Coordinates of C-alpha atoms in Angstrom, one line a residue:
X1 CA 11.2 -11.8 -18.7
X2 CA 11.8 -9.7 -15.9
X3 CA 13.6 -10.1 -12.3
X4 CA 11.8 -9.4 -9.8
X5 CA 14.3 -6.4 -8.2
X6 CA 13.8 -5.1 -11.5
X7 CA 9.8 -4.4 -11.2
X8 CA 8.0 -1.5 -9.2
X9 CA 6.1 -4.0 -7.0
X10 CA 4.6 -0.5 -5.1
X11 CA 3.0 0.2 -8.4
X12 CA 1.4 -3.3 -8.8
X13 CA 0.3 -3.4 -5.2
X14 CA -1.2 0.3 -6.3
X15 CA -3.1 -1.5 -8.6
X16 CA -4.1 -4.5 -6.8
X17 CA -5.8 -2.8 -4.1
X18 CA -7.0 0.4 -6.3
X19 CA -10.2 1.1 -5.0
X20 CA -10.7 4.2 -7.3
X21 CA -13.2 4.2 -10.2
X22 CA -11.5 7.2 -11.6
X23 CA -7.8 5.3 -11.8
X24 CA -6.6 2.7 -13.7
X25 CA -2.8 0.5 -13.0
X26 CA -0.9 -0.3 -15.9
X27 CA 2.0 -2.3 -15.5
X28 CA 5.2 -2.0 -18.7
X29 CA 6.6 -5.4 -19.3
X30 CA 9.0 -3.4 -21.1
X31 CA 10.5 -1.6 -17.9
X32 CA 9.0 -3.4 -14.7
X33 CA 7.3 0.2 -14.2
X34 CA 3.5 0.9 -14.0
X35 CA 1.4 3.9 -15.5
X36 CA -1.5 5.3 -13.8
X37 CA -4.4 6.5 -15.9
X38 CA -7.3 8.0 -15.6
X39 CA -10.1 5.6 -16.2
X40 CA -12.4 8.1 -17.4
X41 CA -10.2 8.4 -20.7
X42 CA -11.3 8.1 -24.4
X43 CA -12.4 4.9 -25.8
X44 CA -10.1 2.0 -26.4
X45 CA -10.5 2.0 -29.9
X46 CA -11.0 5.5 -30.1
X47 CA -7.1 6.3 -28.6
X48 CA -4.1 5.1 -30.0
X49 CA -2.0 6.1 -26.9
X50 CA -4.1 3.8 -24.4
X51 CA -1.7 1.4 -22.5
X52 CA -3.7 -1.3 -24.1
X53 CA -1.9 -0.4 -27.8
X54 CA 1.2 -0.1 -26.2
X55 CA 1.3 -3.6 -25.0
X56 CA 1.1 -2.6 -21.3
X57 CA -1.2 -4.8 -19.0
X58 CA -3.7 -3.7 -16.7
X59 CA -3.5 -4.4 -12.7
X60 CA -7.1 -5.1 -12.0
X61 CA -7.7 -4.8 -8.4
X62 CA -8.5 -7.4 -6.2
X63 CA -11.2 -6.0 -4.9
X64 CA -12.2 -5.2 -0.8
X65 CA -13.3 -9.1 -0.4
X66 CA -10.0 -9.9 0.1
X67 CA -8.8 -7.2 2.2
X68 CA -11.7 -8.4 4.8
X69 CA -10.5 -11.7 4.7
X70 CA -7.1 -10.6 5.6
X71 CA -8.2 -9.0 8.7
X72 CA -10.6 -11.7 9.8
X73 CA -7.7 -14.1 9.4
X74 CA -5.5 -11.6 11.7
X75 CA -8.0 -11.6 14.1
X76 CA -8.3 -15.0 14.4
X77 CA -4.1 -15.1 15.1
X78 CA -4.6 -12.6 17.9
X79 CA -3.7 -14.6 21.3
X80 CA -4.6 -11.7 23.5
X81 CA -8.5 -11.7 24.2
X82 CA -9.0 -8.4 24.9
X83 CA -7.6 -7.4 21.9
X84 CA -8.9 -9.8 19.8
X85 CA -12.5 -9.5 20.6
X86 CA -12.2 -5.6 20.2
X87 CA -11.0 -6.1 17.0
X88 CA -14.0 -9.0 16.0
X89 CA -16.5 -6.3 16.7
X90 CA -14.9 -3.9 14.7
X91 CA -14.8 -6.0 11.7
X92 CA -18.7 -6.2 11.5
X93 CA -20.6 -4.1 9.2
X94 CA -19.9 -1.2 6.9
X95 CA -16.7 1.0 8.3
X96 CA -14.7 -1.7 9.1
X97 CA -11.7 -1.1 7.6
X98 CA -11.6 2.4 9.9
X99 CA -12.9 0.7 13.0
X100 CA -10.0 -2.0 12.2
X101 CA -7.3 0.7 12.4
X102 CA -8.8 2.6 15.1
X103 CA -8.7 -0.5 17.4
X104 CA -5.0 -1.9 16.6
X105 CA -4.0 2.1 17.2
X106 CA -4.2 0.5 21.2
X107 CA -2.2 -2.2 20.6
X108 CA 0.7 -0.6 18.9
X109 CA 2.6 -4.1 18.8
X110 CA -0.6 -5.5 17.2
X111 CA -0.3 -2.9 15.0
X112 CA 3.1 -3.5 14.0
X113 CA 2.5 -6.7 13.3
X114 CA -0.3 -5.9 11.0
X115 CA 1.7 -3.6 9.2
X116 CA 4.6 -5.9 8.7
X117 CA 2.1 -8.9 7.6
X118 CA 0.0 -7.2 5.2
X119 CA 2.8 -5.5 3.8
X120 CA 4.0 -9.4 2.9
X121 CA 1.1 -10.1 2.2
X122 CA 0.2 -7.7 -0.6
X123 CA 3.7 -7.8 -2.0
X124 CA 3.0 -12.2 -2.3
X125 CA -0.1 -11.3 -4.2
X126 CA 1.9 -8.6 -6.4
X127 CA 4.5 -11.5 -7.2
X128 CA 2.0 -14.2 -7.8
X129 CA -0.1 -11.7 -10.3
X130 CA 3.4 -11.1 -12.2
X131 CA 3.7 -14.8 -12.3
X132 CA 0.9 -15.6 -13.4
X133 CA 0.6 -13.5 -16.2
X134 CA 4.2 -14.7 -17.6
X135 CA 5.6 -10.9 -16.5
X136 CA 8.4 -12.6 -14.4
X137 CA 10.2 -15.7 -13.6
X138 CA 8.0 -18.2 -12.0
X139 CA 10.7 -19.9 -10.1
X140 CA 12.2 -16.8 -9.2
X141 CA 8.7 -15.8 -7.9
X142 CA 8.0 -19.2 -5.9
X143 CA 11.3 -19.3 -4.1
X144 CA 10.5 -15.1 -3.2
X145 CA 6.5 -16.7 -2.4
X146 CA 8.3 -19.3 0.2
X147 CA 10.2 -16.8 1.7
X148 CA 6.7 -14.6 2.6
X149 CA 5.6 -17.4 3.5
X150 CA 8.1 -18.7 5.7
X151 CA 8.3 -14.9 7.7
X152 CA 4.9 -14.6 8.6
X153 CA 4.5 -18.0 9.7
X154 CA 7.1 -17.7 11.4
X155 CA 5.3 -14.0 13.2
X156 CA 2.2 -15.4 13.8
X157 CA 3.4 -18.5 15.4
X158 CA 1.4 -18.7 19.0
X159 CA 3.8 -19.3 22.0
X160 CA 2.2 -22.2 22.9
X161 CA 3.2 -23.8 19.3
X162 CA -0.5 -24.3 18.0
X163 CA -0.6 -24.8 14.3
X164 CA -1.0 -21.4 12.2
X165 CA -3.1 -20.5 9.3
X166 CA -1.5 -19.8 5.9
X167 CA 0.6 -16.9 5.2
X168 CA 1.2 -14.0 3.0
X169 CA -1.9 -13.9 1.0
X170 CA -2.4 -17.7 0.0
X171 CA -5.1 -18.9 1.3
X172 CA -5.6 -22.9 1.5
X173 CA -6.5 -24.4 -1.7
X174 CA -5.6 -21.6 -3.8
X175 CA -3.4 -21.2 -6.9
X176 CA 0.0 -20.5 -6.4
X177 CA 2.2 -18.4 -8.9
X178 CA 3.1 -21.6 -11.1
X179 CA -0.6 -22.9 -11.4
X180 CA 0.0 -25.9 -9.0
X181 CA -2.3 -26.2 -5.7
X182 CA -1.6 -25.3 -2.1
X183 CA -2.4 -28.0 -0.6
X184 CA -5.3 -27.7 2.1
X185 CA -4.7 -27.1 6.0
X186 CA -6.9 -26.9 8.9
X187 CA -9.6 -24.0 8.4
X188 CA -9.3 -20.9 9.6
X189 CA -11.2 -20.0 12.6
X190 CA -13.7 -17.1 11.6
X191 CA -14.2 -13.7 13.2
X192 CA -17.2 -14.5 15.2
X193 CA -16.2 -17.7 16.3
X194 CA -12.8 -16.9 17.8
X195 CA -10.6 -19.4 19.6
X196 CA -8.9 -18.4 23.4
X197 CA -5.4 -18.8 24.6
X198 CA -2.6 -17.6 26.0
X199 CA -1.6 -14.4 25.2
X200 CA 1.0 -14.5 22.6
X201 CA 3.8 -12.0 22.3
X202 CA 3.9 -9.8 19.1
X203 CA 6.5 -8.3 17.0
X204 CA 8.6 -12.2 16.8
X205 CA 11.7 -11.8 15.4
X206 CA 12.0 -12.4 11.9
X207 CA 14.6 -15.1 11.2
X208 CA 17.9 -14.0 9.2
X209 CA 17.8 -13.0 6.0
X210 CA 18.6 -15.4 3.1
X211 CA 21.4 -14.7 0.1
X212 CA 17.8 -13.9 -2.3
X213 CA 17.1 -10.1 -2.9
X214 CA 15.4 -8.3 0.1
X215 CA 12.0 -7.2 -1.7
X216 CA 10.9 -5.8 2.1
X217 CA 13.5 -3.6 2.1
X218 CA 15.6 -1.2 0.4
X219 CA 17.3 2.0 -0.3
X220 CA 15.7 5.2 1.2
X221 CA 14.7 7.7 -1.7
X222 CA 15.6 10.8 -0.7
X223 CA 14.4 13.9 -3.1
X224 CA 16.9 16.5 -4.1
X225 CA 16.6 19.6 -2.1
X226 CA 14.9 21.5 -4.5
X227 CA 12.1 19.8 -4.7
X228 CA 9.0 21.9 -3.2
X229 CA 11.6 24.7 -2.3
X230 CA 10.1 27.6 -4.2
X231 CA 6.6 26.3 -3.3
X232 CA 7.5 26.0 0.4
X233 CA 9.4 29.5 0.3
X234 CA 5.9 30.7 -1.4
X235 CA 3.7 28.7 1.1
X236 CA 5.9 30.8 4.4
X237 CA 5.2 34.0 3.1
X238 CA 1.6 34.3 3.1
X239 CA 0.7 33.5 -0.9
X240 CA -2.8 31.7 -1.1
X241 CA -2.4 28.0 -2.0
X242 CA -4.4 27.9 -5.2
X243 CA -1.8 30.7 -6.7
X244 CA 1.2 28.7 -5.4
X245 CA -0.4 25.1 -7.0
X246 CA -0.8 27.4 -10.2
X247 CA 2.5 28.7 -10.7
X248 CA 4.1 24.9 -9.1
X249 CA 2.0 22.6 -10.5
X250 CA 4.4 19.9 -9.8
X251 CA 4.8 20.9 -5.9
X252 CA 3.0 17.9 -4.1
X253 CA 3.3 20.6 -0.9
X254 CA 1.1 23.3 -2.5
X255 CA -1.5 20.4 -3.5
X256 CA -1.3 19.0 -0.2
X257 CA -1.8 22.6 1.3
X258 CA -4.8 22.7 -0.7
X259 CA -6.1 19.3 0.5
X260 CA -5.6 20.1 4.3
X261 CA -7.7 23.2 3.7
X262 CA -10.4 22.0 1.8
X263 CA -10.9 18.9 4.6
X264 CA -10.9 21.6 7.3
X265 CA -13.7 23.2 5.3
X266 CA -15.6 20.5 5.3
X267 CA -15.0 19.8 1.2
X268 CA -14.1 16.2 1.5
X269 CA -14.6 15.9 -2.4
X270 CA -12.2 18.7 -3.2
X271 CA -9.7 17.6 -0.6
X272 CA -9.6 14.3 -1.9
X273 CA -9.1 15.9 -5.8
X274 CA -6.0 17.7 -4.6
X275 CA -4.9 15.3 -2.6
X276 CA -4.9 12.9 -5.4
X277 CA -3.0 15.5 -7.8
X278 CA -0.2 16.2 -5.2
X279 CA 0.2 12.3 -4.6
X280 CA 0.7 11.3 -8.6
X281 CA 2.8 14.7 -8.8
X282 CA 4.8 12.5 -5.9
X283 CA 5.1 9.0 -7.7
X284 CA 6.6 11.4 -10.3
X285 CA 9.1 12.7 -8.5
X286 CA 10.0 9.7 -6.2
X287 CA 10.6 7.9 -9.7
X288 CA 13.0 10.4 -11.1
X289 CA 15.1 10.4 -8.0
X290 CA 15.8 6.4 -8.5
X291 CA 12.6 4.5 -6.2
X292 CA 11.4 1.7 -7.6
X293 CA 8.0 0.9 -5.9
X294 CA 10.0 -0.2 -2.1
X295 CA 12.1 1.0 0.5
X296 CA 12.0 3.6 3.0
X297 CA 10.8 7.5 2.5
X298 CA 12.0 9.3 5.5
X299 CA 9.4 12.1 6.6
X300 CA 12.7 13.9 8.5
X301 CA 13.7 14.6 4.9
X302 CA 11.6 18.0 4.6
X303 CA 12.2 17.6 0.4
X304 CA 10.0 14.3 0.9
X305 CA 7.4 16.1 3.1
X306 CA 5.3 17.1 0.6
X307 CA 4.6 13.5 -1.2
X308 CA 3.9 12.2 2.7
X309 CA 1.3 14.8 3.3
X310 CA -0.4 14.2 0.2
X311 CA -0.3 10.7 1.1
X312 CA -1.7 11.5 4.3
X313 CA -4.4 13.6 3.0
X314 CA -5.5 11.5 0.5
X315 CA -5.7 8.7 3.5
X316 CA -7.8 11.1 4.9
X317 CA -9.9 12.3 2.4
X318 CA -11.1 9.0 1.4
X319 CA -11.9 7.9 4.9
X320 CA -14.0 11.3 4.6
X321 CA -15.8 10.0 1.4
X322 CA -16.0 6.4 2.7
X323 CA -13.6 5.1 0.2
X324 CA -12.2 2.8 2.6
X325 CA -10.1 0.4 0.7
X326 CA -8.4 3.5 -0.6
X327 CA -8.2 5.0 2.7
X328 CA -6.7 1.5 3.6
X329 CA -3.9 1.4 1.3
X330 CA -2.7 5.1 1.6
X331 CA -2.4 4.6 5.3
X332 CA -0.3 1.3 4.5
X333 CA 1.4 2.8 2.3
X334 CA 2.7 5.7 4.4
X335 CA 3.4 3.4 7.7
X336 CA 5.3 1.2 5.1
X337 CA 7.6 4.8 3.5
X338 CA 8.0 6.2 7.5
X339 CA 6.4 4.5 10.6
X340 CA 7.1 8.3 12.2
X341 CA 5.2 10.2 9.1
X342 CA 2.4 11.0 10.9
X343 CA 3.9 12.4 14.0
X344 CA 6.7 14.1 12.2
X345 CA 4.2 15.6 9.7
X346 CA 1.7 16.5 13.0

């Protein structure tokens, strides 16, 4: 069985919130790794490479039900009523995911907090999916639950000290990673029936860290510095894109060249196809050079620039194809490597 420092929990979150058709998660018991596939491949019982045959288990995704309910529960924490009612409107209806993100842009504290929550929150689910399907340590993954728990409870406490709802990711009533029940606490005020108060300051400090792993955290991946550099040099002197992806095929930059142009010309689909290519050439290369799923990505690192603007492009070409949960998580995904990624990548 594995510990849980030992597991790409990145990749599992990839999988748990994969809003893709065409992509499939795989996680390796094996290694703590995940595989991405395309889910378009051959038959199960017509290929003998499939993860299936090689013991690996697929990450189903959690599907955008929950992702909803996470925001309408954040909206129901929010203290400040301007805020909050901006944000209850934009939770209605299809595009809510983009009107969501749009709003807390205004509140970048909001925003923060957000970030920080969900972040907890999706890496809680990760742990409990592991748990539950006998891939790690189910003490292990309760004491690491707790300690979710505990933080963002310990965020989204009001300032007047009115009880909070649950934390990262379990609602009342539900499962928890060893099969026992949460018990049941008071319900959660909905979206469209929001309570008022005083306004609440955000970004709490997070109490001091425990002697157990930090899973939030970690070391920042930085890729060699030849990474992208013929496809950069190529990219400054004037060669078209497409030659540069074809003679780099591994350069997330040239992809993500391709990708920026294609969503200026209005070929949403195409952008989101390179976009796509230049992100899994940047898993690839992120996991040679030692990540494992968490920590830090810094965008001032130009070797790392061409993964982030992948990222970003694929963010943005998904939005464009209203893909939104995917849209979602890339955008999480690139606050979560580099808070400053998108105004250091412009």
């Amino acid at each position: 069985m594995l510990k849980l420092d030992e597991v790409d929990l990145r990749g599992v979150i990839d999988g748990l919130s994969n809003g893709s058709v065409e992509l499939s998660v795989w996680f390796d018991p094996a290694t703590g790794q995940v595989e991405y596939r395309d889910a378009g491949a051959e038959d199960l019982d017509e290929d003998a490479d499939h993860p299936a045959e090689r013991g690996l288990v697929e990450v189903e995704p959690m599907g955008s039900a929950e992702g909803y309910a996470d925001m309408a529960d954040f909206v129901a924490e929010v203290q400040d009523e301007r805020a909050r009612d901006l944000l209850a409107v934009a939770i209605q209806g299809r595009g809510a995911f983009r009107r969501f993100r749009d709003v807390l842009h205004g509140f970048p504290e909001l925003a923060e907090r957000w970030r920080t929550g969900q972040d907890r929150r999706m890496r809680a689910r990760a742990i409990r999916w592991l748990a539950l399907n006998d891939l790690v340590d189910p003490a292990e993954a309760d004491a690491e639950l707790d300690a979710l728990v505990a933080l963002n409870a310990a965020d989204a406490a009001p300032a007047d000290g009115a009880a909070t709802p649950s934390a990262a990711g379990t609602p009342s009533g539900t499962a928890t990673s060893s099969g026992t029940t949460a018990p049941s606490g008071p319900p959660t005020p909905s979206a469209t029936a929001l309570p008022s108060g005083d306004d609440m300051p955000a970004g709490t400090p997070v109490p001091a860290e425990t002697d157990r792993p930090n899973l939030l955290a970690g070391q920042a991946t930085l890729l060699p510095d030849e990474t992208d550099r013929a496809a950069r040099a190529a990219l400054a002197a004037g060669t078209d894109p497409r030659t540069v992806a074809a003679r780099h095929p591994a350069s997330s930059l040239a992809w993500a060249t391709l990708a920026r142009a294609a969503l200026a010309d209005g070929d949403a689909v195409a952008g989101y196809a390179y976009a796509r290519t230049g992100y899994h050439r940047g898993l690839d290369a992120l996991r040679r050079a030692g990540w494992r799923g968490q920590g830090p990505i810094p965008a001032g690192h130009e070797p790392n620039q061409g993964f982030l603007r992948a990222l970003l492009a694929l963010a943005d070409a998904a939005a464009a194809i209203g893909e939104e949960d995917e849209a979602a998580r890339c955008a999480t995904f690139l606050d979560d490597a580099d808070p400053d990624a998108r105004r250091l990548l412009g």
